[in-house]
Short mmCIF file of C-alpha atoms in Angstrom, two decimals:
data_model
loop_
_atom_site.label_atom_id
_atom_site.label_comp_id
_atom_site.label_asym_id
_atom_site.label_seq_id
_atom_site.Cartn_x
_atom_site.Cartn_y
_atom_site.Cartn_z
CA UNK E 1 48.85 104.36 64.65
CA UNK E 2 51.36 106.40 66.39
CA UNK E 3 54.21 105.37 68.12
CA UNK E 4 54.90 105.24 71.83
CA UNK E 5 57.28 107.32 73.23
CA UNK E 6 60.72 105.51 74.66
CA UNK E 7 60.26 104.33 77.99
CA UNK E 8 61.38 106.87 81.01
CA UNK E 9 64.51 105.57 82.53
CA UNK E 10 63.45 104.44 86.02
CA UNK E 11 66.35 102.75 87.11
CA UNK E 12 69.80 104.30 85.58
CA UNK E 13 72.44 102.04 84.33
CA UNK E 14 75.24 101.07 85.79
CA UNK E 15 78.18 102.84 84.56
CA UNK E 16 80.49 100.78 82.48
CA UNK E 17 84.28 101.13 84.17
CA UNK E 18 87.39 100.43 82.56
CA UNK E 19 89.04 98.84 85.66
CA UNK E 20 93.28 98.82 85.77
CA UNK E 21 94.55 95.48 85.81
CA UNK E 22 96.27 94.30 89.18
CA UNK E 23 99.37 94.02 87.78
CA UNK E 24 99.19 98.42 86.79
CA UNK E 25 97.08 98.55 90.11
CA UNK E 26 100.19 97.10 92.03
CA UNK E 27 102.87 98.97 89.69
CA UNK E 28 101.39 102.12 90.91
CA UNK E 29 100.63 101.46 94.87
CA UNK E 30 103.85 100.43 95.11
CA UNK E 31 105.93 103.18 92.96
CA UNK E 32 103.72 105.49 94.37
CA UNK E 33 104.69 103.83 98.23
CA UNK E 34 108.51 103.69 97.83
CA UNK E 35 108.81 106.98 96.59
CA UNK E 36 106.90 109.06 99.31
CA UNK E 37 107.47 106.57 102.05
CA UNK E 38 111.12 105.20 101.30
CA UNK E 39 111.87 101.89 102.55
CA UNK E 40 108.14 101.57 104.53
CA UNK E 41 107.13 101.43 101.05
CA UNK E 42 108.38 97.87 100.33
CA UNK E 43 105.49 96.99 103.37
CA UNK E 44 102.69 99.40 102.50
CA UNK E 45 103.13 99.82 98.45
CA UNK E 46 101.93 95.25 98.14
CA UNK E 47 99.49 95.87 101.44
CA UNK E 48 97.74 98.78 99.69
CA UNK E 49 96.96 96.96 96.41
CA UNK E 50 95.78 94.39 97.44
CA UNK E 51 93.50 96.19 98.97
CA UNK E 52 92.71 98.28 96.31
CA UNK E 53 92.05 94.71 93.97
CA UNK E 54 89.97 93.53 96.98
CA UNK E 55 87.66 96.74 97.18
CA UNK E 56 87.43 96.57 92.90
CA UNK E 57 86.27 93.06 93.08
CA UNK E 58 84.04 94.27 95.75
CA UNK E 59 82.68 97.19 94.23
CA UNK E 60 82.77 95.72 90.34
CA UNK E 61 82.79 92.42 90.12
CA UNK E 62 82.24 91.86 86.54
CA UNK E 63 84.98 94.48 85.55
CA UNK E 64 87.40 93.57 87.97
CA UNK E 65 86.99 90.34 86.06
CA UNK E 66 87.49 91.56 82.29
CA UNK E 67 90.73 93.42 83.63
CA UNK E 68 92.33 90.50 85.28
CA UNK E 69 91.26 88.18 82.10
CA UNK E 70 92.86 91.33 79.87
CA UNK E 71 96.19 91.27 82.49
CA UNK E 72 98.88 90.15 80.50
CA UNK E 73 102.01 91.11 82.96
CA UNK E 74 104.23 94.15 83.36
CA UNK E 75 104.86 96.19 80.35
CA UNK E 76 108.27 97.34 79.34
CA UNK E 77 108.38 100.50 81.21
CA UNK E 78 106.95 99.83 84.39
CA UNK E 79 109.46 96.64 84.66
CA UNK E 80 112.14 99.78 84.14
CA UNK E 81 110.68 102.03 86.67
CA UNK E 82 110.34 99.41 89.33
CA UNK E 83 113.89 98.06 89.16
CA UNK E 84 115.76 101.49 90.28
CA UNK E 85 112.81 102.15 92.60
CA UNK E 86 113.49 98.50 94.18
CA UNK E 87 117.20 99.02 94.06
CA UNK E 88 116.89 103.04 96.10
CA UNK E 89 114.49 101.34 98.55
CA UNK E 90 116.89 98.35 99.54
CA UNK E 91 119.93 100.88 99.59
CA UNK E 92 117.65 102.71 101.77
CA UNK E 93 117.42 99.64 104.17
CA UNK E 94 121.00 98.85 104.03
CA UNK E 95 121.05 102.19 105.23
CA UNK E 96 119.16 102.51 108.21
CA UNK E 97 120.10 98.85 109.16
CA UNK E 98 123.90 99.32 109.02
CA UNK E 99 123.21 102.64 110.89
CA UNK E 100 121.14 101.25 113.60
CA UNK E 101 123.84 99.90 115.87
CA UNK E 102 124.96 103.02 116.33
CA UNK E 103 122.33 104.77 116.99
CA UNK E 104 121.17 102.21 119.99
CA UNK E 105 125.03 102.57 121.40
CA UNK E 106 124.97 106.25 121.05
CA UNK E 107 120.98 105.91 122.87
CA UNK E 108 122.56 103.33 125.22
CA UNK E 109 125.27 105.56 126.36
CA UNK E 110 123.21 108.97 126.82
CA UNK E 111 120.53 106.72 128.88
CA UNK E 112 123.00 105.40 130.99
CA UNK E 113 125.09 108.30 131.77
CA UNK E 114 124.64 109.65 134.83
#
């Protein structure tokens, strides 16, 4: 009796995906965010991860799953990056928000002039 060759693969499996948890998801949206986009990053950086965790659940449900069950917070150094990032951005703010009365007198004044 011989034996029958393995079956042809008709339908391929799904590849297995080690998904980031939300927690490194968000760390890098929003490092990445504040760094190229400066203060707009404290809006865009949160927006943009969750809708990167929304489109994971989406796409992989059962991973997306495993890596919020494996989430177990913010490690060491990403707790150290964030905090000077956080810190630059809101001096950033202070920034253009201690600036911008100026700017609207000195756009006041050049509109107005005749």
């Amino acid at each position: 009796m011989s034996a029958l060759p393995p079956p042809l693969p008709t339908h391929p499996r799904p590849a297995i995906r080690n998904l980031p948890t939300p927690r490194t998801r968000f760390f890098w949206w929003y490092s990445g965010a504040l760094l190229l986009l400066g203060p707009f990053g404290f809006v865009v950086g949160p927006l943009m991860a969750r809708r990167a965790n929304r489109k994971a659940v989406l796409l992989y449900p059962a991973e997306a799953y495993a890596a919020q069950a494996r989430d177990a917070g913010f490690t060491w150094w990403q707790w150290w990056v964030m905090t000077p990032l956080t810190l630059m951005g809101a001096l950033w703010v202070f920034g253009l928000l201690s600036g911008l009365p100026m700017i609207l007198l000195v756009l006041w004044t050049q509109l107005t002039q005749s």
